[in-house]
PDB file of C-alpha atoms in Angstrom:
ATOM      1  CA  UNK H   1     -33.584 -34.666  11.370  1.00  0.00           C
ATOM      2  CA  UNK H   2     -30.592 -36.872  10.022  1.00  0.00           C
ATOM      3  CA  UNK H   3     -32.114 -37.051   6.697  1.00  0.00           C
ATOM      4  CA  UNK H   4     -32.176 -32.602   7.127  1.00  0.00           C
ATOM      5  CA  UNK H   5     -28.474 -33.016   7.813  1.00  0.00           C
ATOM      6  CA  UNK H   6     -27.374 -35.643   5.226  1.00  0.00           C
ATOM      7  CA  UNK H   7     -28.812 -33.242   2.451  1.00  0.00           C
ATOM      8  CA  UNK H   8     -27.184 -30.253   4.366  1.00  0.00           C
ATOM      9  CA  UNK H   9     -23.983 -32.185   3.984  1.00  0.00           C
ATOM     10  CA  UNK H  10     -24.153 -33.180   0.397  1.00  0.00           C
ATOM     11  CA  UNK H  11     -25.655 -29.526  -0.686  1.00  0.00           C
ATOM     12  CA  UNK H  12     -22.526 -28.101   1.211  1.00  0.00           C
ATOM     13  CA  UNK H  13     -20.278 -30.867  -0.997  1.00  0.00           C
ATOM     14  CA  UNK H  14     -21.893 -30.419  -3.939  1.00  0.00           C
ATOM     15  CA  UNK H  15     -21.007 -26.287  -4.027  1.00  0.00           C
ATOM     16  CA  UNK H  16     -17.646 -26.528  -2.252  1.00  0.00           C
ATOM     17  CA  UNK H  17     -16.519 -29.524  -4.161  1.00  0.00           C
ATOM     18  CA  UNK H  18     -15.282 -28.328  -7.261  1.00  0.00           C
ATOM     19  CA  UNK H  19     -13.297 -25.518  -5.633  1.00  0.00           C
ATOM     20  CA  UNK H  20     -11.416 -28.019  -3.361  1.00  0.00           C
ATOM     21  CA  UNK H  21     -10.941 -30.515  -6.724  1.00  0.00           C
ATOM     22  CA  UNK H  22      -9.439 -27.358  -8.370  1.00  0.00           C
ATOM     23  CA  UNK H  23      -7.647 -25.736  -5.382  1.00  0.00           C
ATOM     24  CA  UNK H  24      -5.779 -29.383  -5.099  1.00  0.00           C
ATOM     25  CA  UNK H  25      -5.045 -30.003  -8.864  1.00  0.00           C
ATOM     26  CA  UNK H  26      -3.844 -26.274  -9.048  1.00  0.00           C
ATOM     27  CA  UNK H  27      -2.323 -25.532  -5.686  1.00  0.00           C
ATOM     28  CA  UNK H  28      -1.707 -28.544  -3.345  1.00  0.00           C
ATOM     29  CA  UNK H  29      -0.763 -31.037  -5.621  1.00  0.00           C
ATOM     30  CA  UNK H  30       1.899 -28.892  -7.864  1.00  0.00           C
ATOM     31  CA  UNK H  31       3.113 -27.901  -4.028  1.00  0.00           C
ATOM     32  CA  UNK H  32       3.854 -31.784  -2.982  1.00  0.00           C
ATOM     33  CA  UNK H  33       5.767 -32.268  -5.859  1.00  0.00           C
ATOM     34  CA  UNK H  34       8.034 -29.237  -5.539  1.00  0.00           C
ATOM     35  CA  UNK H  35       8.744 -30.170  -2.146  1.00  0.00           C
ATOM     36  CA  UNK H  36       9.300 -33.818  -3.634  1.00  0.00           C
ATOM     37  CA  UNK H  37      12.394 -32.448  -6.067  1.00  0.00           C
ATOM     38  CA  UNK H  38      13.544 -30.483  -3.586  1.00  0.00           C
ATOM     39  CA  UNK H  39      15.419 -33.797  -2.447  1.00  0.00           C
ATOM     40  CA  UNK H  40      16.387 -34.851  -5.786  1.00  0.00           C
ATOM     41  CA  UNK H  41      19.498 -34.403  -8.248  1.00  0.00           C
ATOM     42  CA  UNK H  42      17.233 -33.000 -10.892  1.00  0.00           C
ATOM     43  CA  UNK H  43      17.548 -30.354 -13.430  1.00  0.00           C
ATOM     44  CA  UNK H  44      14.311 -28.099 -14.121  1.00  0.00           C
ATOM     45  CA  UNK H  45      12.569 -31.131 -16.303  1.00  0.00           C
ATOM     46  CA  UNK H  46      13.102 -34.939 -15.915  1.00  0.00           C
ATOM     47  CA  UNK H  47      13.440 -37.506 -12.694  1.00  0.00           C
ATOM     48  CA  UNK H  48      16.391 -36.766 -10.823  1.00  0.00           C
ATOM     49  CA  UNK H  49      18.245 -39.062  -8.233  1.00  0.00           C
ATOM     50  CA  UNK H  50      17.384 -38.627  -4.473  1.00  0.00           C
ATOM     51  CA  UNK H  51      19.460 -36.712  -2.278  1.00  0.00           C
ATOM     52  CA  UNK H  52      17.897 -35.938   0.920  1.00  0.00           C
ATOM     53  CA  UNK H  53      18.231 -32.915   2.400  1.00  0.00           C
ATOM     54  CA  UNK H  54      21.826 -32.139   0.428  1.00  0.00           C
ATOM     55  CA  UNK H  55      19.861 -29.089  -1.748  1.00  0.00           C
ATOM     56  CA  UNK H  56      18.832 -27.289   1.543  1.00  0.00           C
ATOM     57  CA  UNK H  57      22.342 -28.030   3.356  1.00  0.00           C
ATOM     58  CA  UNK H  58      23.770 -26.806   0.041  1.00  0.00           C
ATOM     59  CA  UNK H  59      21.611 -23.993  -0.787  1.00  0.00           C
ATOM     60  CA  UNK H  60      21.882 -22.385   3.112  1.00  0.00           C
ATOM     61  CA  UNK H  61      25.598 -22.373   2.925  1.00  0.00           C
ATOM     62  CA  UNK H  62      25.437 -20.562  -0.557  1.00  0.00           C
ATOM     63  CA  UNK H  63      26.548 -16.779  -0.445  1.00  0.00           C
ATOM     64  CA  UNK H  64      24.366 -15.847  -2.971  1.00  0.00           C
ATOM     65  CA  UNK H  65      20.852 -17.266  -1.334  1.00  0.00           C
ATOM     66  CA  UNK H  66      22.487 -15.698   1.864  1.00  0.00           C
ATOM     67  CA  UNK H  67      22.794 -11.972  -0.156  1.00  0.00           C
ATOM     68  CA  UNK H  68      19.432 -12.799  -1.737  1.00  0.00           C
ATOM     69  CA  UNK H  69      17.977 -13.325   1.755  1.00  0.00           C
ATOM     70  CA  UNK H  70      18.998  -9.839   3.118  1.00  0.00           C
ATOM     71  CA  UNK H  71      18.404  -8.154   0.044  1.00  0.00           C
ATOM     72  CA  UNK H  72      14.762  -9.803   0.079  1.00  0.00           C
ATOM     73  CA  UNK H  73      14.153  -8.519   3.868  1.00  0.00           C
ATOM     74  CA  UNK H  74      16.178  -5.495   3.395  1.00  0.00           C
ATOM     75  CA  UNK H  75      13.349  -4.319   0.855  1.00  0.00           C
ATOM     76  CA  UNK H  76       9.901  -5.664   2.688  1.00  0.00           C
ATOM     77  CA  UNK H  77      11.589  -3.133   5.355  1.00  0.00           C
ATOM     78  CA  UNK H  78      12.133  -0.169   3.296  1.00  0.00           C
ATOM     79  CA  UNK H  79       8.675  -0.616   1.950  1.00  0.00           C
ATOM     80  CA  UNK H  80       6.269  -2.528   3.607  1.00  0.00           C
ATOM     81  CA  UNK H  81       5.752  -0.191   6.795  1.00  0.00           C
ATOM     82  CA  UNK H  82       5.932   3.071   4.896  1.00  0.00           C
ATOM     83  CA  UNK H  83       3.993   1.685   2.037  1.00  0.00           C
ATOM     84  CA  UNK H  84       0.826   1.717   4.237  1.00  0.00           C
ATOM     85  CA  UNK H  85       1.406   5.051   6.588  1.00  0.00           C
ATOM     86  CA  UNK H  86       1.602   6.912   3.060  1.00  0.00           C
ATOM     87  CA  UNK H  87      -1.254   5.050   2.101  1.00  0.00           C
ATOM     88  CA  UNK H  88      -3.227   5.700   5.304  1.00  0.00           C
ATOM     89  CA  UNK H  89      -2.070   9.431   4.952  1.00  0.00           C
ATOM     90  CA  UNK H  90      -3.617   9.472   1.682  1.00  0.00           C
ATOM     91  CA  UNK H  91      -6.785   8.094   2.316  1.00  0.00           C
ATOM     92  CA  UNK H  92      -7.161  10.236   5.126  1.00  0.00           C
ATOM     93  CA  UNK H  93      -6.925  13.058   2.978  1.00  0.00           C
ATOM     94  CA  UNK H  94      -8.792  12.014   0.545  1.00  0.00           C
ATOM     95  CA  UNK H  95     -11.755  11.039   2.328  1.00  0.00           C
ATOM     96  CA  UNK H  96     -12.085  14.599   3.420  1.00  0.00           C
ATOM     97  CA  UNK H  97     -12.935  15.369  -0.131  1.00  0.00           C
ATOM     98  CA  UNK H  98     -16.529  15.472  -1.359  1.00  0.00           C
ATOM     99  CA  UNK H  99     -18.048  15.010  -5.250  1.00  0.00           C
ATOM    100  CA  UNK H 100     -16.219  14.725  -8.075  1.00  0.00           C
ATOM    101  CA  UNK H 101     -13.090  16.039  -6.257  1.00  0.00           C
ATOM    102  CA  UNK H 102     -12.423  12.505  -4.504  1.00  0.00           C
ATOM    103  CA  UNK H 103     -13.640  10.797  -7.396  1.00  0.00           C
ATOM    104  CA  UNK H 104     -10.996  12.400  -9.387  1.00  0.00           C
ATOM    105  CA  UNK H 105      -8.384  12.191  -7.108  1.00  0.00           C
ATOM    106  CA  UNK H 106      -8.940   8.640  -5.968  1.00  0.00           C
ATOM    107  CA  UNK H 107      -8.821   7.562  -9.635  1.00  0.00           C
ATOM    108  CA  UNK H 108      -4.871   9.437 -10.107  1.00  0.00           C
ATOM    109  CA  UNK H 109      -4.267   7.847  -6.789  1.00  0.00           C
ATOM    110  CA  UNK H 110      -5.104   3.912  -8.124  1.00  0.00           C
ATOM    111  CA  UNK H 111      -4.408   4.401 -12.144  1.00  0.00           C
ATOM    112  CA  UNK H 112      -0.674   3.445 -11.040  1.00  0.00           C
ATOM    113  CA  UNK H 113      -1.827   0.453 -10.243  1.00  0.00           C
ATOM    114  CA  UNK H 114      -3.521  -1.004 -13.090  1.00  0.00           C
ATOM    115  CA  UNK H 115      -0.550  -0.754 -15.139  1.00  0.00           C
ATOM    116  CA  UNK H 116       1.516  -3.684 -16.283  1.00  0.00           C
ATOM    117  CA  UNK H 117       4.945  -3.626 -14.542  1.00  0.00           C
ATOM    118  CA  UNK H 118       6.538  -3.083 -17.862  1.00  0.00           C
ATOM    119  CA  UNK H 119       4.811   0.350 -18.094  1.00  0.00           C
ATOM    120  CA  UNK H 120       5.970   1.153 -14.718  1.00  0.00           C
ATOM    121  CA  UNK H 121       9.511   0.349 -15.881  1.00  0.00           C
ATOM    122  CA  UNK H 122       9.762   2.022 -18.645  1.00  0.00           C
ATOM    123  CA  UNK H 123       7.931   4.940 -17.174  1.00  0.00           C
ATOM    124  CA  UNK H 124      10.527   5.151 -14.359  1.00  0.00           C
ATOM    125  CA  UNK H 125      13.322   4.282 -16.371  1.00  0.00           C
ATOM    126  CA  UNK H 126      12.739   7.378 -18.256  1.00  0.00           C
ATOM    127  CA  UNK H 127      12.388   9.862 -14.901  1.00  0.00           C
ATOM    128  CA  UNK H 128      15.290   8.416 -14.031  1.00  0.00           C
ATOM    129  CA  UNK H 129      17.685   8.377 -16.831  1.00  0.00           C
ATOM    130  CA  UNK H 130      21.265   9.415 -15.941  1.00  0.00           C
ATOM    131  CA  UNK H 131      20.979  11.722 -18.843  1.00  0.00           C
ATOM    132  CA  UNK H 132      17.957  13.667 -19.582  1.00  0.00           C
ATOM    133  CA  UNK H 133      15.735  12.071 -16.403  1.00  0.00           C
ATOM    134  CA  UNK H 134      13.681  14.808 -14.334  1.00  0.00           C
ATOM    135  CA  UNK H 135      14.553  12.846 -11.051  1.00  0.00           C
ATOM    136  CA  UNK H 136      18.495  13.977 -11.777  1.00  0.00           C
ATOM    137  CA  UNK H 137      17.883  17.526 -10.942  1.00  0.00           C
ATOM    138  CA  UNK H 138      17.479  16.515  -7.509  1.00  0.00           C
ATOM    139  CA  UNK H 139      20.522  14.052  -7.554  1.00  0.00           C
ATOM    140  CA  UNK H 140      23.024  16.745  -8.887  1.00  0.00           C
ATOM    141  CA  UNK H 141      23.561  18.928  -6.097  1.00  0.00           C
ATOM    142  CA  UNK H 142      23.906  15.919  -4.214  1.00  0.00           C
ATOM    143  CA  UNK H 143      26.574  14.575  -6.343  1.00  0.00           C
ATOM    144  CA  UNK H 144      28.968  17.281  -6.869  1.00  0.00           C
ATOM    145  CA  UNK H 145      26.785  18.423  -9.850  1.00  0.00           C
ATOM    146  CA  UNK H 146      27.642  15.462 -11.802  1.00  0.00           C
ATOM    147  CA  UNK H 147      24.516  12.688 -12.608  1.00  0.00           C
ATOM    148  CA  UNK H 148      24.655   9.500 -11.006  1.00  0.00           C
ATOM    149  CA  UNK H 149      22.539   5.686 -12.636  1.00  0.00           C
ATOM    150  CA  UNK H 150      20.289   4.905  -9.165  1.00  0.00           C
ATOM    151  CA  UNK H 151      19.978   1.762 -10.724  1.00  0.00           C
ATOM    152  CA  UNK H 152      23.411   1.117 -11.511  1.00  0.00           C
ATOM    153  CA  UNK H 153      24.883   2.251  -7.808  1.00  0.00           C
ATOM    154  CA  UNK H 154      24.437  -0.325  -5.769  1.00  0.00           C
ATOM    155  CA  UNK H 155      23.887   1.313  -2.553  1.00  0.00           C
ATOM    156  CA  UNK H 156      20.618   3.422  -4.317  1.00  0.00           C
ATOM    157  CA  UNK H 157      19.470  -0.147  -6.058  1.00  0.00           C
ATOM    158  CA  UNK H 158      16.720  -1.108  -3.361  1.00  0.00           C
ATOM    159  CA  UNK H 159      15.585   2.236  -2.113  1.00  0.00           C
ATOM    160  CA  UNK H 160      15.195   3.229  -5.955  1.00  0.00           C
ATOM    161  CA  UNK H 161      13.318   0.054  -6.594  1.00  0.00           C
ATOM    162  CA  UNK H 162      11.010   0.288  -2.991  1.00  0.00           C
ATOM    163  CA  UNK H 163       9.857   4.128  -4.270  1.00  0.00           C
ATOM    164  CA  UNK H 164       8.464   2.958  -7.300  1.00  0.00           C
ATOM    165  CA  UNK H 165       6.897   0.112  -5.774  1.00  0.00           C
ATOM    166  CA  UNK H 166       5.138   2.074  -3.457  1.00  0.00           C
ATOM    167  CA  UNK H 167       4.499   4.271  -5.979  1.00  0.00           C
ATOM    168  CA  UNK H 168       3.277   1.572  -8.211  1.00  0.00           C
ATOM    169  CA  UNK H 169       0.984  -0.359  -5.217  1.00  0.00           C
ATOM    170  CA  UNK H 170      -0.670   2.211  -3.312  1.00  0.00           C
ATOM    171  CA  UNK H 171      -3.402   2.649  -4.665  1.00  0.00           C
ATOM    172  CA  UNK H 172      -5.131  -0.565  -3.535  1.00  0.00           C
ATOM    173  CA  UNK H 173      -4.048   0.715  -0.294  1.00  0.00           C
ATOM    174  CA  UNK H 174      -6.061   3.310  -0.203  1.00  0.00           C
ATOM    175  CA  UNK H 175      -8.928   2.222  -1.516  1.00  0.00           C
ATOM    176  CA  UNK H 176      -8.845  -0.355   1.363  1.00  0.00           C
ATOM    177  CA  UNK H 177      -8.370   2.580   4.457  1.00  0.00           C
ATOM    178  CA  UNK H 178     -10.843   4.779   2.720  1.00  0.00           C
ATOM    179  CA  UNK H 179     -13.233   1.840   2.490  1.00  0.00           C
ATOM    180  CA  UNK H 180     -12.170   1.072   6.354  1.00  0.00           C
ATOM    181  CA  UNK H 181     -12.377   4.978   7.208  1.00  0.00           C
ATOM    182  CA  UNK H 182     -16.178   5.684   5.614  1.00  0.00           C
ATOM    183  CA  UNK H 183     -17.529   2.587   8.427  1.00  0.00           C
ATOM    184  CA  UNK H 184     -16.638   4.935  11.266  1.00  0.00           C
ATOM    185  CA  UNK H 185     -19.758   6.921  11.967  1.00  0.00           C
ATOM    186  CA  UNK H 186     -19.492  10.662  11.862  1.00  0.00           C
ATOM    187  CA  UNK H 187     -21.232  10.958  15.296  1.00  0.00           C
ATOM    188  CA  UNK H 188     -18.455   9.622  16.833  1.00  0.00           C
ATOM    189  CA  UNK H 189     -16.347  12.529  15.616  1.00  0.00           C
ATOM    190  CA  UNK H 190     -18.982  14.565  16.358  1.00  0.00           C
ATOM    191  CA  UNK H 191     -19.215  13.984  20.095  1.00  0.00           C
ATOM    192  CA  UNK H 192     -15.039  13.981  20.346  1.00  0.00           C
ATOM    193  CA  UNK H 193     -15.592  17.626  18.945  1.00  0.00           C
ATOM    194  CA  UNK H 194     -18.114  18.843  21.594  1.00  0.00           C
ATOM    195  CA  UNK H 195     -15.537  17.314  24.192  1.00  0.00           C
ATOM    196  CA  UNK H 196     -13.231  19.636  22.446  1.00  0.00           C
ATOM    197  CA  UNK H 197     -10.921  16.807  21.555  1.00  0.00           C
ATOM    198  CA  UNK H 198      -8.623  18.020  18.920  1.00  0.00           C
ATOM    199  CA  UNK H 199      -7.325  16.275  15.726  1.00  0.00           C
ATOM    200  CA  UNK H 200      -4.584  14.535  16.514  1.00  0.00           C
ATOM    201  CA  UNK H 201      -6.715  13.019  19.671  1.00  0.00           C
ATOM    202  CA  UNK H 202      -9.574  12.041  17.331  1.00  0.00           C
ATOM    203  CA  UNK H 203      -6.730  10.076  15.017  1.00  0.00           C
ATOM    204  CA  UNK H 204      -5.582   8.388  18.507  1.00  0.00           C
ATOM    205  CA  UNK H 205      -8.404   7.806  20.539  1.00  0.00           C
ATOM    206  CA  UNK H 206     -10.908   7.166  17.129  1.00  0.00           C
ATOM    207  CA  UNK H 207      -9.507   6.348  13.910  1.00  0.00           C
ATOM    208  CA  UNK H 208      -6.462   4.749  15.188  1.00  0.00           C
ATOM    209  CA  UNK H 209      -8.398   1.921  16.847  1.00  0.00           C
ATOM    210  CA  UNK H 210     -11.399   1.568  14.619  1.00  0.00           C
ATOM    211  CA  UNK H 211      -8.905   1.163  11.479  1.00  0.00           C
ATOM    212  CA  UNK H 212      -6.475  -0.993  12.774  1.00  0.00           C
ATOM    213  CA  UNK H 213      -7.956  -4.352  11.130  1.00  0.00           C
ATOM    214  CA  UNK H 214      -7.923  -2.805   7.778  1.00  0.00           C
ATOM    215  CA  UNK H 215      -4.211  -1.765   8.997  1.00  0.00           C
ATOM    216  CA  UNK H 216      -3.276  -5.113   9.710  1.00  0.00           C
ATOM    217  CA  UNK H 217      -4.640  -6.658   6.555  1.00  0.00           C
ATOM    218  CA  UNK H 218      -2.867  -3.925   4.809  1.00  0.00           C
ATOM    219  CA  UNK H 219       0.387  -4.912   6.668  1.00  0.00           C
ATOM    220  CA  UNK H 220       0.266  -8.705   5.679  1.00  0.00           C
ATOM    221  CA  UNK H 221      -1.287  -7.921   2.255  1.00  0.00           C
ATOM    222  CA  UNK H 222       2.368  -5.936   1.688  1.00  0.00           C
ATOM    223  CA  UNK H 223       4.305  -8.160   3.239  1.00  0.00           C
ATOM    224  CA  UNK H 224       3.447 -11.237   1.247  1.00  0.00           C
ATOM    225  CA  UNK H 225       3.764  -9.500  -2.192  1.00  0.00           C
ATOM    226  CA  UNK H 226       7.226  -8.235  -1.269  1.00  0.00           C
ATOM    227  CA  UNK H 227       8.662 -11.136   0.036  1.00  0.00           C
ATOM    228  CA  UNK H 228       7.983 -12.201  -3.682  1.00  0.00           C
ATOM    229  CA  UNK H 229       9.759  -9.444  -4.870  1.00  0.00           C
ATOM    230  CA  UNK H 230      10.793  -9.910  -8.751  1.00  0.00           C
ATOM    231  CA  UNK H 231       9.694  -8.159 -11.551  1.00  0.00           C
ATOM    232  CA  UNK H 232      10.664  -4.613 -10.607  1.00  0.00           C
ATOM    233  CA  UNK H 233      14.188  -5.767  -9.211  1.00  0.00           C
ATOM    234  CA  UNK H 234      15.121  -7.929 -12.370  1.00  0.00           C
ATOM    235  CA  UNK H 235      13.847  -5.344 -14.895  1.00  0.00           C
ATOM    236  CA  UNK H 236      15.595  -2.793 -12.965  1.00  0.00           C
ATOM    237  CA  UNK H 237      19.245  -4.813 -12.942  1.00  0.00           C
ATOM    238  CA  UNK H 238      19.237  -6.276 -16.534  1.00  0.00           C
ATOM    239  CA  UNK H 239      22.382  -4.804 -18.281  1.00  0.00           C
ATOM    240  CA  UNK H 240      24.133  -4.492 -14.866  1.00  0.00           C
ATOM    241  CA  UNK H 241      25.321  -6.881 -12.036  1.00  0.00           C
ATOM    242  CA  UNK H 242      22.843  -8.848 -10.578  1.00  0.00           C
ATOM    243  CA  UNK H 243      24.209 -10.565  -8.186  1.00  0.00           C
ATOM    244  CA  UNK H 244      24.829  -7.933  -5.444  1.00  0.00           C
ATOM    245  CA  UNK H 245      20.837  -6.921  -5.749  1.00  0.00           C
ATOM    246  CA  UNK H 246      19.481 -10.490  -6.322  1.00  0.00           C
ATOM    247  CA  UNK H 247      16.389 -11.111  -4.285  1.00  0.00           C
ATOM    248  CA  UNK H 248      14.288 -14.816  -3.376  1.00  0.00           C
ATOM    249  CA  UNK H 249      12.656 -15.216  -6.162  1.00  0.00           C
ATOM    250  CA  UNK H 250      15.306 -14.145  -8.709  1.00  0.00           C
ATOM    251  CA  UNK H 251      17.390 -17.031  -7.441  1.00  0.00           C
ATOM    252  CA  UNK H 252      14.997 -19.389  -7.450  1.00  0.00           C
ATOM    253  CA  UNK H 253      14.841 -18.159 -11.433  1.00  0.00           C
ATOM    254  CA  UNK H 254      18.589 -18.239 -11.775  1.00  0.00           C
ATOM    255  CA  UNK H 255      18.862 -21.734 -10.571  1.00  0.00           C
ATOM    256  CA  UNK H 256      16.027 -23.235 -12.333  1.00  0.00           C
ATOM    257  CA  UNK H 257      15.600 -21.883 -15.342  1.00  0.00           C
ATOM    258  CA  UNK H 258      18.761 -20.540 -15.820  1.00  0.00           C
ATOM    259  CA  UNK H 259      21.540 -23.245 -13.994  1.00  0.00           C
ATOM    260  CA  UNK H 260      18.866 -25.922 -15.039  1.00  0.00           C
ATOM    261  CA  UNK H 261      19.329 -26.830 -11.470  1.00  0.00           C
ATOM    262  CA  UNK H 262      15.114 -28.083 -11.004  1.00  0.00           C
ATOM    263  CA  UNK H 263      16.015 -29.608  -7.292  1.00  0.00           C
ATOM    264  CA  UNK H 264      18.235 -27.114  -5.916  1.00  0.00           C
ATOM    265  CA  UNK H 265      15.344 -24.590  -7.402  1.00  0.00           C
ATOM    266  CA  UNK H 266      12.656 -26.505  -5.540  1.00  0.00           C
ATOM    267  CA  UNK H 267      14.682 -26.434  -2.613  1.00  0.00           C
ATOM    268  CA  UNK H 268      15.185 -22.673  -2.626  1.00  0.00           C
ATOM    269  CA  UNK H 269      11.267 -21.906  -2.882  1.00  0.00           C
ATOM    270  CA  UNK H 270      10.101 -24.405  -0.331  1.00  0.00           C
ATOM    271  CA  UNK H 271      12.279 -22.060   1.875  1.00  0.00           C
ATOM    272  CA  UNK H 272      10.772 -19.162   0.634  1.00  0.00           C
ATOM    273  CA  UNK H 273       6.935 -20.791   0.743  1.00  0.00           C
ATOM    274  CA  UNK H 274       7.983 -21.961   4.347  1.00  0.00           C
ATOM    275  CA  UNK H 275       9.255 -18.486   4.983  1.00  0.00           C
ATOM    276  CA  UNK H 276       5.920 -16.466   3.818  1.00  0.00           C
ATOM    277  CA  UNK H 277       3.547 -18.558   5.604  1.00  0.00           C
ATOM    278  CA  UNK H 278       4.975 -18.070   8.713  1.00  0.00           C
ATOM    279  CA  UNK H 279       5.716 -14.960   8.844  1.00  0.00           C
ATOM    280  CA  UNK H 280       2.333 -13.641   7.182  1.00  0.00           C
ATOM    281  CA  UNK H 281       0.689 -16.290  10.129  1.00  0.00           C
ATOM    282  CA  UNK H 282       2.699 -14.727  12.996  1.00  0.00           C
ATOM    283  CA  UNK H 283       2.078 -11.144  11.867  1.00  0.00           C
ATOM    284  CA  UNK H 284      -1.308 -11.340  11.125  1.00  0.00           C
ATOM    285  CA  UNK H 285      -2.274 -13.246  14.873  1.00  0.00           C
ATOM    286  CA  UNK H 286       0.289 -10.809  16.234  1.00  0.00           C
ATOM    287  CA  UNK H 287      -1.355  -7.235  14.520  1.00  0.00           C
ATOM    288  CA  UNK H 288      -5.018  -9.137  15.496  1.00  0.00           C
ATOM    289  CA  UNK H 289      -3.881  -9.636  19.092  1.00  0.00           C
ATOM    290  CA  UNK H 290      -2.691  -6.091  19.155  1.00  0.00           C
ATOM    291  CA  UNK H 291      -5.957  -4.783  17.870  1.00  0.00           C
ATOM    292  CA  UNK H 292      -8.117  -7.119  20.710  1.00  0.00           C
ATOM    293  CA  UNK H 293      -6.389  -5.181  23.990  1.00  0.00           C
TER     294      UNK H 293
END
């Protein structure tokens, strides 16, 4: 019986140990030593004289990681949440479809999100050009008739940028609820109906429930990516101010590769790493303890 277990245990090594060999060269190790020059004097390359904990004191008294902050939660709100009703709304649509019809409409629904995010620039950069962009006969009669730069008015920055990422990301979305939405067996529907339960009971009582893990991993899925918020935002602000519209991970960028500032850089994404795990740990137990009652 030991001897059954020994080889048990080295089988199970043997498999899972080059994963955890990689995982710790790739992941864990490069991790300690970011938090490491987060305490240092150091610019982005090079040894850098220790400081203790003067990059964090320095960094959370900064104006511009405090404006980076808000701007950073400011857009997981405006696109997190509705990110996954539309994408829930969608799939619910779409898996009323049959044949080629969902086929066809599932594959407009994800092609967004395939492309590179420099196609998705340039692609909304062009809808919405303050000169000849579709999106600015919409804009006009809300602007005294006169066109108005989304991306250059800082108020329409964020909301601008959260449309096309929701444009942009859906599509995995959906995938995921329709996947979710096909395990519910059509008998249960079937028996709601004969208890003449109508539709919007059957989305309560039935799909509601019986979706909500999918939901949740949706929710944490979303909120992860946009807490690392960066491509969109800086492609979207190059040629105008950045500041005002900075977000986490652009100021990590600014100070590191840009200030040459490698420990007050470190010290800015340990924040953020601290910041994403424990927020995607207490949504994820809290959205799981939701779905238990």
């Amino acid at each position: 019986m030991i001897r059954d277990k020994r080889s048990e245990y080295l089988a199970a090594l043997i498999l899972v140990g080059p994963f955890i060999a990689i995982y710790g060269l790739l992941f864990v190790w490069p991790t300690i030593q970011m938090v490491m020059l987060s305490f240092t004097k150091a610019p982005l390359i090079g040894p850098g004289q220790w400081v203790g904990i003067d990059n964090y004191v320095k960094i959370l008294s900064h104006r511009l990681f405090q404006n980076a902050t808000w701007n950073t939660v400011y857009f997981v709100l405006l696109t997190v949440i509705p990110n996954t009703l539309v994408s829930l709304a969608i799939a619910m649509a779409v898996n009323r479809l049959r044949g080629w019809k969902q086929g066809f409409v599932m594959a407009c629904f994800f092609l967004p999100y395939i492309l590179p995010v420099s196609v998705v620039y340039l692609t909304w950069n062009w809808i919405i050009d303050v000169q000849y962009g579709l999106i600015q006969y919409i804009v006009r009669p809300f602007n005294g008739g006169e066109p108005m730069s989304l991306t250059r008015t800082i108020p329409f920055f964020m909301p601008t940028v959260a449309v096309v990422t929701i444009w942009w990301t859906l599509g995995f979305n959906v995938l995921l609820f329709i996947a979710g939405l096909r395990n519910i067996s059509p008998e249960i529907y079937e028996a709601a109906s004969l208890d003449s339960a109508g539709r919007w009971r059957q989305f309560r009582k039935i799909t509601w429930p019986l979706i909500w893990p999918v939901t949740a991993l949706v929710l944490t899925i979303q909120l992860i990516a946009q807490l690392k918020i960066f491509d969109q935002v800086y492609l979207f602000s190059i040629g105008g101010r950045q500041d005002p519209t900075i977000v986490m991970v652009q100021y990590v960028y600014k100070l590191a590769f840009q200030q040459n500032k490698g420990g007050e850089g470190a010290a800015a994404a340990t924040i953020l790493f601290a910041i994403i795990i424990i927020l995607s740990v207490v949504q994820y137990q809290a959205l799981r303890a939701r779905g238990e009652k």
